Coordinates of C-alpha atoms and ligand atoms in Angstrom, one line a residue:
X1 CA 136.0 75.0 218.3
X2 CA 134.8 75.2 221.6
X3 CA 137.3 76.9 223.1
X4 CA 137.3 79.7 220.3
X5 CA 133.7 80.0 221.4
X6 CA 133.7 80.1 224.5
X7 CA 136.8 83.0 224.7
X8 CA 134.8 84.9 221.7
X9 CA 132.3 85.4 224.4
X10 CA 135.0 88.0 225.8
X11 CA 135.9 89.9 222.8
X12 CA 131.9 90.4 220.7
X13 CA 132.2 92.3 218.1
X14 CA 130.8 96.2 219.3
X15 CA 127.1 96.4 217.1
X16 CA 128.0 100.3 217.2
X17 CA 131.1 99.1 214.0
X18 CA 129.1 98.9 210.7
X19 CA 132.2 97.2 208.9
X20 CA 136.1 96.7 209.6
X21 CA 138.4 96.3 207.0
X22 CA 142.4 94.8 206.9
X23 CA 143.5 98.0 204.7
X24 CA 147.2 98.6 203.7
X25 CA 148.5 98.6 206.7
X26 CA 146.2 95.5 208.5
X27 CA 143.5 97.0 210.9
X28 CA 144.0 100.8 212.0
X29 CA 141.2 102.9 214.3
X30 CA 140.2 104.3 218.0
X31 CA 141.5 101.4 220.1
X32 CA 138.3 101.4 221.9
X33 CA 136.5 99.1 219.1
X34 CA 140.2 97.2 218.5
X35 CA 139.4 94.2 220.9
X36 CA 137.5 91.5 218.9
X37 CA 139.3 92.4 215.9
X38 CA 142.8 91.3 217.9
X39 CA 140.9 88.6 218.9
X40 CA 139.6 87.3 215.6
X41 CA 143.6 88.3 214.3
X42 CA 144.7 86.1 216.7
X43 CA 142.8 83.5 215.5
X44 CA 143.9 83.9 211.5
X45 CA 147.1 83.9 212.5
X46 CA 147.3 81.1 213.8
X47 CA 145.5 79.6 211.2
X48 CA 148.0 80.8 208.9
X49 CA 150.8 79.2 210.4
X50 CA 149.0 75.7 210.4
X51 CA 148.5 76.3 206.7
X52 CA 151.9 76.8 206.4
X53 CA 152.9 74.1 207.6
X54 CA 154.0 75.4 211.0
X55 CA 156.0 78.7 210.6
X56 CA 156.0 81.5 212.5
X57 CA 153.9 84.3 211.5
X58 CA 154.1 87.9 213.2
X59 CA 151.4 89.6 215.1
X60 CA 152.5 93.5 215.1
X61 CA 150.4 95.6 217.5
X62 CA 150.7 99.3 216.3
X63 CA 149.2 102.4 214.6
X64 CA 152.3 103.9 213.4
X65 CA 152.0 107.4 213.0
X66 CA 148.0 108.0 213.7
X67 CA 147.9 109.8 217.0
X68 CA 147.9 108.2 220.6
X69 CA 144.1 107.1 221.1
X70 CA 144.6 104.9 217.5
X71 CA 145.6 101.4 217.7
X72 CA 145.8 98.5 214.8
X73 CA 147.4 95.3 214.1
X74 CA 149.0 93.6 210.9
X75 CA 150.0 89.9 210.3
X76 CA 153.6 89.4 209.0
X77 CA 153.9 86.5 206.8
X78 CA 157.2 83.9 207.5
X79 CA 159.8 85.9 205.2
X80 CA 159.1 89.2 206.8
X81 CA 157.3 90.3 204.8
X82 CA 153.3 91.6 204.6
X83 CA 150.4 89.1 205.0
X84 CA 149.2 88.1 201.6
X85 CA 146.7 89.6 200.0
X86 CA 144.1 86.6 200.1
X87 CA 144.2 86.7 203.5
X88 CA 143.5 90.3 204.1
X89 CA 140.2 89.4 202.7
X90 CA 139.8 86.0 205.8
X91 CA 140.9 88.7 208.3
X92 CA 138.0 90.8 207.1
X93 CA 135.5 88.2 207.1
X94 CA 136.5 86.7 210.7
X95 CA 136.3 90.2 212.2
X96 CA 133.2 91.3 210.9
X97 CA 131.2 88.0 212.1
X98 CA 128.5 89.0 214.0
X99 CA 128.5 86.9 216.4
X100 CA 130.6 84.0 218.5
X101 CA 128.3 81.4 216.7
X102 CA 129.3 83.2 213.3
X103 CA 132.4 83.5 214.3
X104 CA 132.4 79.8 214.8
X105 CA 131.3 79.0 211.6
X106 CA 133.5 81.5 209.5
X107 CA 136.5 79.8 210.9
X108 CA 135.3 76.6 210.3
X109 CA 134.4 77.3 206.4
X110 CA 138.3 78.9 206.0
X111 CA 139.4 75.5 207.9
X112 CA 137.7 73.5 205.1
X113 CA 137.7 75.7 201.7
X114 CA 141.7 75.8 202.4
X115 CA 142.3 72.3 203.8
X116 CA 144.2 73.4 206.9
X117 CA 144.8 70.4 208.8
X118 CA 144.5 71.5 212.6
X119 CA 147.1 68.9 213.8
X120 CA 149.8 71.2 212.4
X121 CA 151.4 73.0 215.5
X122 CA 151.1 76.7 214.9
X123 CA 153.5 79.5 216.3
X124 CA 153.4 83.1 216.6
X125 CA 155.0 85.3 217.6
X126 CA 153.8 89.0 219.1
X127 CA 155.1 92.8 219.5
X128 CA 153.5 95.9 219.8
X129 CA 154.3 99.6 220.2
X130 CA 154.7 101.8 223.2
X131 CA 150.5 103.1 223.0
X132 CA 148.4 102.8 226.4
X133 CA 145.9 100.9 224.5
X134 CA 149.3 97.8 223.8
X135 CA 149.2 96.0 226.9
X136 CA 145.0 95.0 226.7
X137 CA 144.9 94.5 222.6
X138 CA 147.7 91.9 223.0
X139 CA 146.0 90.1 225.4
X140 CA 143.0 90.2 223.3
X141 CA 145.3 88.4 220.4
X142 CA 146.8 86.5 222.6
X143 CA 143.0 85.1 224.1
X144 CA 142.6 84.0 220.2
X145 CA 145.9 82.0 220.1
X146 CA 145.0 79.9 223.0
X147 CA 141.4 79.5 221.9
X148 CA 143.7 77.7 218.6
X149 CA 146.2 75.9 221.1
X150 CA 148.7 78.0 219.1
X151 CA 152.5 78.2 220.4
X152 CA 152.9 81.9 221.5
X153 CA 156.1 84.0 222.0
X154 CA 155.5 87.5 223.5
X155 CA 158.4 89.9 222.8
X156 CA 156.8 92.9 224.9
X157 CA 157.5 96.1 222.9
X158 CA 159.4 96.2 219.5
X159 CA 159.9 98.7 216.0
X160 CA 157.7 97.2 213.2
X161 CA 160.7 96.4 211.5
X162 CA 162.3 94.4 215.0
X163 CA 159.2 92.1 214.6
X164 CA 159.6 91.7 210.8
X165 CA 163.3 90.4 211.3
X166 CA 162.6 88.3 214.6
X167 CA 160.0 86.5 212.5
X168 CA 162.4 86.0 209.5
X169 CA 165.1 84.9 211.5
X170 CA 162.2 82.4 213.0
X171 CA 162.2 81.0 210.1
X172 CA 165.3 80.4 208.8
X173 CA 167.1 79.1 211.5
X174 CA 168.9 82.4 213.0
X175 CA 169.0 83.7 216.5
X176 CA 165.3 84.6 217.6
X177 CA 166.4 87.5 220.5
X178 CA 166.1 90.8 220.3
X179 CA 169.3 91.4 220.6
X180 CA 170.3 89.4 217.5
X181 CA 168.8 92.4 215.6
X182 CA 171.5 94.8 217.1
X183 CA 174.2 92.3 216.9
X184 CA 173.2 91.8 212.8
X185 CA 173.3 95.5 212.0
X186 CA 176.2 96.6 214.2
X187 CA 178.0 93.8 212.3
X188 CA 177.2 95.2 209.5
X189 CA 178.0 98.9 210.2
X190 CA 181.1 97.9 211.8
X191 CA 182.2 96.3 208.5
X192 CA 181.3 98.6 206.6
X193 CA 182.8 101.5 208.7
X194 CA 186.0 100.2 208.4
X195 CA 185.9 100.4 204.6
X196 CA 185.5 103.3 204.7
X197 CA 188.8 105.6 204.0
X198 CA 189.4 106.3 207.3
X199 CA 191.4 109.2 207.0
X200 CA 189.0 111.4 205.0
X201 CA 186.4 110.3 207.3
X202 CA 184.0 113.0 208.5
X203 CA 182.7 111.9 212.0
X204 CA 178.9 111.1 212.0
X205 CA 177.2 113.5 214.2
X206 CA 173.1 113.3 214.0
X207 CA 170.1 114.3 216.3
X208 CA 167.0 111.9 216.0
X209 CA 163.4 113.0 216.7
X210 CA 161.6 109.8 218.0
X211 CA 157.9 111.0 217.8
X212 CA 158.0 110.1 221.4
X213 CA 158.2 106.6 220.1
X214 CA 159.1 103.1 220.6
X215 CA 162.1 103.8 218.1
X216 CA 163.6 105.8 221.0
X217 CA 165.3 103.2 223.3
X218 CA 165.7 101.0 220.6
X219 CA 167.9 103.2 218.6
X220 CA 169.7 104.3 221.8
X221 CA 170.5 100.7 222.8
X222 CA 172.1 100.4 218.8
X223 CA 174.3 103.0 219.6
X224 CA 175.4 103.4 222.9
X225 CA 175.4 99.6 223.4
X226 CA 176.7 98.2 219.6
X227 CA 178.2 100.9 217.9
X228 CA 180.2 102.8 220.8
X229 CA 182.7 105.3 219.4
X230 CA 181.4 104.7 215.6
X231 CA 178.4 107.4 215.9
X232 CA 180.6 110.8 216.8
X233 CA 177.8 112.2 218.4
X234 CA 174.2 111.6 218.5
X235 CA 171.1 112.8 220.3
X236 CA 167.5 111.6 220.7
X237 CA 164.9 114.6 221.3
X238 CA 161.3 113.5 221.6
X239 CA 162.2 110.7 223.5
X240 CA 159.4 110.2 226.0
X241 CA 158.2 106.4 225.3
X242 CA 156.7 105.9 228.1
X243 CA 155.1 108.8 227.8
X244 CA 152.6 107.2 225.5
X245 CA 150.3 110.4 224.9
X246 CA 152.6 112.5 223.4
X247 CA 153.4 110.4 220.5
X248 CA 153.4 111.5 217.4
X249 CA 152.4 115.1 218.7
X250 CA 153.9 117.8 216.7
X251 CA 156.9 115.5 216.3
X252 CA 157.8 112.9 214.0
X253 CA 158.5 111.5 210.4
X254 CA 154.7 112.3 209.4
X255 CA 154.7 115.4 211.3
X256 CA 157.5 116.8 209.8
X257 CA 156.7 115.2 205.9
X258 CA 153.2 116.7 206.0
X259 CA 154.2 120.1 207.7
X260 CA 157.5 120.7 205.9
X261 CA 158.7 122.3 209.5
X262 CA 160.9 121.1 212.2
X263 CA 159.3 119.0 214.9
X264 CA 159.5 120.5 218.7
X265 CA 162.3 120.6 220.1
X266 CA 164.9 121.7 217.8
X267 CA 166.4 124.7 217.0
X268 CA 168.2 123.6 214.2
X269 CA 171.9 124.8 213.2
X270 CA 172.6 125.5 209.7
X271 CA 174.0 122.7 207.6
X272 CA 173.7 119.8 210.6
X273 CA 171.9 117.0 209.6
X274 CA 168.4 115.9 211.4
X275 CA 166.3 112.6 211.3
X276 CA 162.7 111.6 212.5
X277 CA 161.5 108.0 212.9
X278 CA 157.3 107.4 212.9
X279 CA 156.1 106.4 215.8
X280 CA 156.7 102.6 215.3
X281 CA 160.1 103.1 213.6
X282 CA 159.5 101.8 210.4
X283 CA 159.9 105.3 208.1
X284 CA 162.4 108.2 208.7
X285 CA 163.2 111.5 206.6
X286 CA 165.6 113.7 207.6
X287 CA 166.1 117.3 206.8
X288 CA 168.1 120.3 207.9
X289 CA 167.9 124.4 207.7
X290 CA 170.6 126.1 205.0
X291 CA 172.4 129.0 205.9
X292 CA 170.0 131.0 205.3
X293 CA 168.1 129.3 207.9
X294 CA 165.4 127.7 205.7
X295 CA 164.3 124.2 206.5
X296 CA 164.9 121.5 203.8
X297 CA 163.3 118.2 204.0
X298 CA 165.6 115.4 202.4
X299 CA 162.0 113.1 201.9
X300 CA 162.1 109.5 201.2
X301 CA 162.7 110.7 197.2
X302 CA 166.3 111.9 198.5
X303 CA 167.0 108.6 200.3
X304 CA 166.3 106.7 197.5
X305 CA 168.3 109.0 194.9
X306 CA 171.0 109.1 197.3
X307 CA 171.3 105.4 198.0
X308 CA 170.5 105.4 193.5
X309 CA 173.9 106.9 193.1
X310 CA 175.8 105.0 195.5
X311 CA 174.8 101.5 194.7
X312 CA 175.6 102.3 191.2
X313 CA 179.0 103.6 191.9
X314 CA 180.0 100.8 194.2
X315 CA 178.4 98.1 191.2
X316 CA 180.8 99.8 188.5
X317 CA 183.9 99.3 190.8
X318 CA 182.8 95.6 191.3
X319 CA 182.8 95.6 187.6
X320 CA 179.9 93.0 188.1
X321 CA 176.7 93.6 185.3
X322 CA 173.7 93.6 187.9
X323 CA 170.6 95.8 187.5
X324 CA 169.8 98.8 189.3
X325 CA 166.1 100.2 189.8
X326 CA 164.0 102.4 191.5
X327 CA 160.7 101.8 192.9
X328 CA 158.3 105.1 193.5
X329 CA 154.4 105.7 194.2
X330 CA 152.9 108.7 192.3
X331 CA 153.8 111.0 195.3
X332 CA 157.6 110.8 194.3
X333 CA 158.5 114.7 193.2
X334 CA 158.5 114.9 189.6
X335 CA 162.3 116.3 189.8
X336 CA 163.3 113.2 191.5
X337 CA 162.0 111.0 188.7
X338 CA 163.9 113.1 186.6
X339 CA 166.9 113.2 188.1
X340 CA 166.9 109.1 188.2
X341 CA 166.0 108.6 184.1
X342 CA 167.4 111.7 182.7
X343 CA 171.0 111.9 185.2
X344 CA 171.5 108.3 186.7
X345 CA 170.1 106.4 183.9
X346 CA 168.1 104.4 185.9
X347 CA 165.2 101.7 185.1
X348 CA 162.5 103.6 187.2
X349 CA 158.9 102.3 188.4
X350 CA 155.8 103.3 189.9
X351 CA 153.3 101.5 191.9
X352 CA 150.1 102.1 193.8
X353 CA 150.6 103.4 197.4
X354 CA 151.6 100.9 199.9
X355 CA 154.7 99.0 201.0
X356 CA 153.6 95.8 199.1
X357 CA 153.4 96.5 196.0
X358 CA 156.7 98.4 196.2
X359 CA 158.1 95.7 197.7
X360 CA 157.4 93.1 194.9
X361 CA 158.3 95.1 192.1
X362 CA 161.5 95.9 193.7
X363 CA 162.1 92.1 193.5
X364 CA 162.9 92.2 189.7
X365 CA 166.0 94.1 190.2
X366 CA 169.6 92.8 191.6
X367 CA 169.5 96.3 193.4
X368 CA 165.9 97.4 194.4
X369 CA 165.8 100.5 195.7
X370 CA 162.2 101.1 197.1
X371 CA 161.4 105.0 199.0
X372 CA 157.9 106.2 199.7
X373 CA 158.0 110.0 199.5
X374 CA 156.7 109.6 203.5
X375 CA 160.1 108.0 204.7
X376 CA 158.7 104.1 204.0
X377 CA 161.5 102.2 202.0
X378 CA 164.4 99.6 201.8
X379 CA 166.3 98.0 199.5
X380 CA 166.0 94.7 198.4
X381 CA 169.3 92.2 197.1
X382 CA 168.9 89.6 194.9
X383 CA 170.4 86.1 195.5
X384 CA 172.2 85.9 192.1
X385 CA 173.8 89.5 193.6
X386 CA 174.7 88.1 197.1
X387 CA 176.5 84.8 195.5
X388 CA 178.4 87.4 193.5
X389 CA 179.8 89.2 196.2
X390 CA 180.1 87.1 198.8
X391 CA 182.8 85.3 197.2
X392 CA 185.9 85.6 199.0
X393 CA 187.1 88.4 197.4
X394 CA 189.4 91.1 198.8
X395 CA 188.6 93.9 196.9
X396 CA 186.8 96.9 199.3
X397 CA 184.1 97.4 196.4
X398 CA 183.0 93.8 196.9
X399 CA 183.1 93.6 200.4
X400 CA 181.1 97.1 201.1
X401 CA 178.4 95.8 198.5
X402 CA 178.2 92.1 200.6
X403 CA 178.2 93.9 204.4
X404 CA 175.1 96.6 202.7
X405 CA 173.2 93.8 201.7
X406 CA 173.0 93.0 205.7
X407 CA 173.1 96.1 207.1
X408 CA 169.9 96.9 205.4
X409 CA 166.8 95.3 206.5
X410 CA 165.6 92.9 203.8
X411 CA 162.0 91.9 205.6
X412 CA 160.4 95.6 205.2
X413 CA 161.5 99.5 205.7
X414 CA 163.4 100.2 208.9
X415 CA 163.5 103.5 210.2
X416 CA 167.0 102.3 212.2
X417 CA 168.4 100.6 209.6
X418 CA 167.9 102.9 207.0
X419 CA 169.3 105.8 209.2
X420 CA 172.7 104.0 209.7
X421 CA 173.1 103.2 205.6
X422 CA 172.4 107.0 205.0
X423 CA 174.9 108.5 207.9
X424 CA 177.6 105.9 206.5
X425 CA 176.8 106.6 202.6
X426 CA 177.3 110.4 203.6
X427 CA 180.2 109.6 205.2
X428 CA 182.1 107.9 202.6
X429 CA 180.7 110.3 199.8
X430 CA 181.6 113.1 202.1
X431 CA 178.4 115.0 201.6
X432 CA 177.2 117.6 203.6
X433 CA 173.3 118.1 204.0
X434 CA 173.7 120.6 201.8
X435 CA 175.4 118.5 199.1
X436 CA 173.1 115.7 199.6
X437 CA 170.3 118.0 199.0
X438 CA 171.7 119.6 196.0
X439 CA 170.8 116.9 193.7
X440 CA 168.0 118.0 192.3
X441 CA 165.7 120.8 193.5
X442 CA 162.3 119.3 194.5
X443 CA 159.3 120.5 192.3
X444 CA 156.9 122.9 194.8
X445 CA 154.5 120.2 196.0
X446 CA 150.6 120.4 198.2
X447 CA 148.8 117.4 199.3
X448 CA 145.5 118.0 200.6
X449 CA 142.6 116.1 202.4
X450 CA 139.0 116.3 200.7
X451 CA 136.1 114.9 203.0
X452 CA 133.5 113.3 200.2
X453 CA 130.7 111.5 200.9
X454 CA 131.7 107.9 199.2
X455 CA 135.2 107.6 198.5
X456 CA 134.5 104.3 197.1
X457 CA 133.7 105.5 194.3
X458 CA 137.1 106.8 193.6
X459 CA 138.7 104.3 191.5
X460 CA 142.3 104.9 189.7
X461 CA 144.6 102.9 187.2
X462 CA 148.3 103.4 186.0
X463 CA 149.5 103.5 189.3
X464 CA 146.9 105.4 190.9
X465 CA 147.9 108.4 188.7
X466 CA 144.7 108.3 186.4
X467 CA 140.8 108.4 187.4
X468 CA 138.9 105.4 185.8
X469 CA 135.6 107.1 187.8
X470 CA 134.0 108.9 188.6
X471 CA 133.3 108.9 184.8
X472 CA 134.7 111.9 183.2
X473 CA 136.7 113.6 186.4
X474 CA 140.1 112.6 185.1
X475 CA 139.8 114.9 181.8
X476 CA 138.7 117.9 183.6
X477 CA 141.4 117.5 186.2
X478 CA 144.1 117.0 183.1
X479 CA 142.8 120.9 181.7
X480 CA 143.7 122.5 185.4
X481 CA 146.8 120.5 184.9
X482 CA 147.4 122.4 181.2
X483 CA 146.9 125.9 182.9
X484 CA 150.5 125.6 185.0
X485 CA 153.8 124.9 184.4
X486 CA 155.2 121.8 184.6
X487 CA 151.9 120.0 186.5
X488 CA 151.1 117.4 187.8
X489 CA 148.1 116.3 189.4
X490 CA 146.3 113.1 190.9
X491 CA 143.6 111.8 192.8
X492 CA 143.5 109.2 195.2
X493 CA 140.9 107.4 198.0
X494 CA 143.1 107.0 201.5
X495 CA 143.2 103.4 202.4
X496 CA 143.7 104.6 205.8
X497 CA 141.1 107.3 206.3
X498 CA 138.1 108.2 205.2
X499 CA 139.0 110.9 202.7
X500 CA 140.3 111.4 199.1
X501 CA 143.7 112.5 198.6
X502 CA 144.7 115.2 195.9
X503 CA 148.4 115.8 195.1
X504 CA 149.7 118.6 193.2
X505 CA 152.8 119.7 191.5
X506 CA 154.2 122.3 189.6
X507 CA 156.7 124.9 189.3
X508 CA 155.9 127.8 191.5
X509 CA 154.3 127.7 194.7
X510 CA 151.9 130.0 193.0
X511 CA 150.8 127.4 190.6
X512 CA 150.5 124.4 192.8
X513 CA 148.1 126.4 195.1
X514 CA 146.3 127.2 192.1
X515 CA 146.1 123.8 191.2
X516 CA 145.6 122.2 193.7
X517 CA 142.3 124.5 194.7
X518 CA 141.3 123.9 191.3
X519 CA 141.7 120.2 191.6
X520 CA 139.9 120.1 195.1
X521 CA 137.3 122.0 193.6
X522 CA 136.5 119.4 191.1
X523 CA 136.3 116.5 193.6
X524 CA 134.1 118.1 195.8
Ligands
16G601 C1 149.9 102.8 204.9 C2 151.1 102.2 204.2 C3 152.1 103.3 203.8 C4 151.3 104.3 202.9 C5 150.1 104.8 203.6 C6 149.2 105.6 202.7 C7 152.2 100.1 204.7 C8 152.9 99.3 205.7 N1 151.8 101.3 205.1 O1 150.3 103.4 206.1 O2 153.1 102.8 203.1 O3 152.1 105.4 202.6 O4 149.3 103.7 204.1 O5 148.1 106.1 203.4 O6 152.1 99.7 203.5 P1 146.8 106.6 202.6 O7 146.3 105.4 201.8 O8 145.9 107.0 203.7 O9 147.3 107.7 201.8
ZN602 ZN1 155.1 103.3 210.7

């Protein structure tokens, strides 16, 4: 306990921060009131891995798609997969201690009310993204882990996702390099790609918008290094990495969602396909302009669709019986929902916002399918699925299914990942953006941004699509939801910002203005 201390001397909590809190996606803010909060991470994290009996746990250093002065951190748990919820509440308390003595003491009562034994080795390991602010916030986290004697592996710059698989593969016994991660999904790809008819073939030709990201010379080492003369013809625009204050700026997967426009730097051709990563690579949408030059966003709802109607095809030529679902948030488009129940059949579900709980519902299924509207999604396998096709068998069906159950990251979303299944799944459907897209015609859609004074006192059920209070709110928003066609309408407080969100939909761009005023109107 000394040592923790003596190196929280270092890293004292700023008096100017009234409260931090590990939200959905672990700490996020201005970097300059980051450092004791790595530092107190550090420390939990370690602890975590002692009360796990030694396994690694993740430390990823990033804000994702908040711009360049913004910073954060989030613990990945040994599977891959998000810190459990418990302990978001212990990272909370450890940050917010006053004081070094506090801090002492905090960590001592979580040492005791969960009966860590400290003479279990603990080991971490650490990644963050390509911000200015990286370098001095790791060594911040890093000051924690040796104040805990904790066994540190630094892996410099990574995607999310990279970090998610290096600490899975930490823990069960795989390769632990980075370059294990390319070797895994070129594997896969490879496989897959020679499946595929290779006659009727069309070449895969995309341009990638890196928001200026760390995703940049990660997916251009996948390609040009792993999967030379597979991808026809690619391109990464918005490159600049090391560049670190242009991130996210006017480029991007969150740009481009929010905006519905193309980032800088592309004058797109009609009918070519176009994808952007967020800035730490773990969400991509893609999108294109029609020949009539309008831009057409194909959002995480037309991933998961798409990747719907493939799965089920390829389980009906297996001939296997394994269940098929679909995982959405409230934000999916109505007509995407639709299109899942009403033309695929599918078992559909919605959760509250945030990878979690997406992620565990997604669980029930053999096939999981899992898409945030913003890009964030995977799919997840089930065991009883990969026993079934990883049997020996010949047939191209079963073999695709096996290789797609590796080429698609199982720990969390992956921007990279995700972007090869889709360019090979159009590929062996033959689908032009325009076909993709074609589908089902997205519902006219608005989210805004309403600044309130307590946003606390926002509180939802079913999914975050009903109001429980303020007391009476939900009925007067469900009346300006009568007034248009097919609406839709809910309200939501950010756990990322300080703001409410509204979302609107309906079936004229005229309406969903109107309702979403109307709606905006009544939170206010
Ligand atoms: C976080 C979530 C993201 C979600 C977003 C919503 C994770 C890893 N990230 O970034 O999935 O879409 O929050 O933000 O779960 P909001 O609460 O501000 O609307
Ligand atoms: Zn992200």
């Amino acid at each position: 306990m000394d040592k923790i201390l003596q190196a929280a001397q270092n890293h004292k909590k700023p008096e100017s921060v009234k409260k931090y809190q590990y939200g959905t996606a672990g700490f996020r803010m201005n970097a300059n009131i980051l450092d004791s909060v790595m530092f107190t991470t550090g420390i939990l994290a370690a602890l975590r891995s002692k009360y796990l009996g030694g396994k690694f746990i993740g430390i990823m250093i990033t804000a994702s798609h908040n711009p360049p002065q913004d910073n954060g951190v989030k613990l990945v748990d040994p599977m891959g997969e998000m810190l459990e919820q418990h302990w978001e509440a212990y990272a909370t308390t450890l940050a917010n201690a006053a004081s070094p003595e506090v801090l002492v003491k905090e960590v001592r009562e979580l040492i005791q009310n969960l009966k860590i034994d400290l003479k279990v080795p603990s080991n971490v390991i650490v990644a963050r993204d390509s911000r200015e602010s990286g370098p001095v916030l790791q060594q911040a986290a890093v000051d924690g882990l040796v104040a805990m004697e904790a066994n540190v592996k630094q892996f410099g710059v990574l995607t999310t996702p990279q970090l998610h698989f290096l600490v899975r593969n930490h823990n069960t016994g795989k390769p632990k390099v980075e370059t294990s991660y390319y070797e895994y999904f070129s594997t896969a790809f490879k496989e897959i790609y020679q499946l595929i008819d290779g006659d009727s073939k069309p070449p895969i030709d995309i341009v990638i918008d890196a928001a200026n990201g760390i995703g940049a010379p990660k997916v251009e080492k996948l390609f040009d290094e792993y999967l030379k003369g597979k991808i026809h013809s690619y391109k990464v625009i918005n490159d600049k990495y090391t560049h670190p204050e242009t991130l996210n700026s006017h480029c991007g997967a969150d740009f481009v969602k929010t905006n519905q426009q193309l980032p800088q730097g592309i004058s797109a051709i009609p009918d070519k396909l176009y994808a952007s990563f967020d800035g730490d690579a773990d969400r991509v949408v893609f999108y294109f302009v029609n020949s009539a030059n309008k831009f057409q966003l194909l959002d995480g709802d037309k991933i998961s669709t798409l990747l719907a109607r493939y799965f089920i095809k390829l389980v009906e030529q297996t001939g296997l019986k394994l269940s098929v679902g679909v995982v959405q948030t409230a934000y999916a488009n109505g007509s995407s929902t639709n299109y899942l129940t009403q033309n695929l059949k599918l078992a559909v579900e919605c959760t509250p916002t945030g990878v979690k709980h997406l992620h565990h519902v997604a669980q029930k299924f053999d096939i999981g399918i899992y898409f945030e509207a913003n890009g964030h999604g995977t799919v997840l396998f089930s065991e009883n699925l990969i026993e079934q096709v990883s049997s020996s068998s010949d047939e191209h069906a079963f073999k695709k299914l096996y290789y797609f159950t590796q080429l698609i990251n199982q720990s969390v979303g992956d921007a990279i990942s995700d972007l090869i299944t889709v360019l090979l799944i159009i590929s062996d459907l033959q689908l032009t953006p325009t076909e993709w897209n074609s589908a089902y015609a997205d519902l006219p859609n608005k989210l805004a941004k309403v600044i309130v004074k307590d946003r606390t006192e926002f509180k939802t059920t079913n999914a975050e699509r009903t109001l429980i209070e303020p007391k009476g709110l939900q009925q007067k928003i469900d009346q300006e939801v009568k007034k248009v066609q097919l609406g839709r309408s809910f309200v939501r407080a950010s756990g990322t910002e300080d703001a409410v969100r509204v979302y609107a939909e309906a079936k004229t761009q005229e309406e969903v203005i109107k309702l979403s005023e109307a709606v905006c109107e009544l939170v206010k």
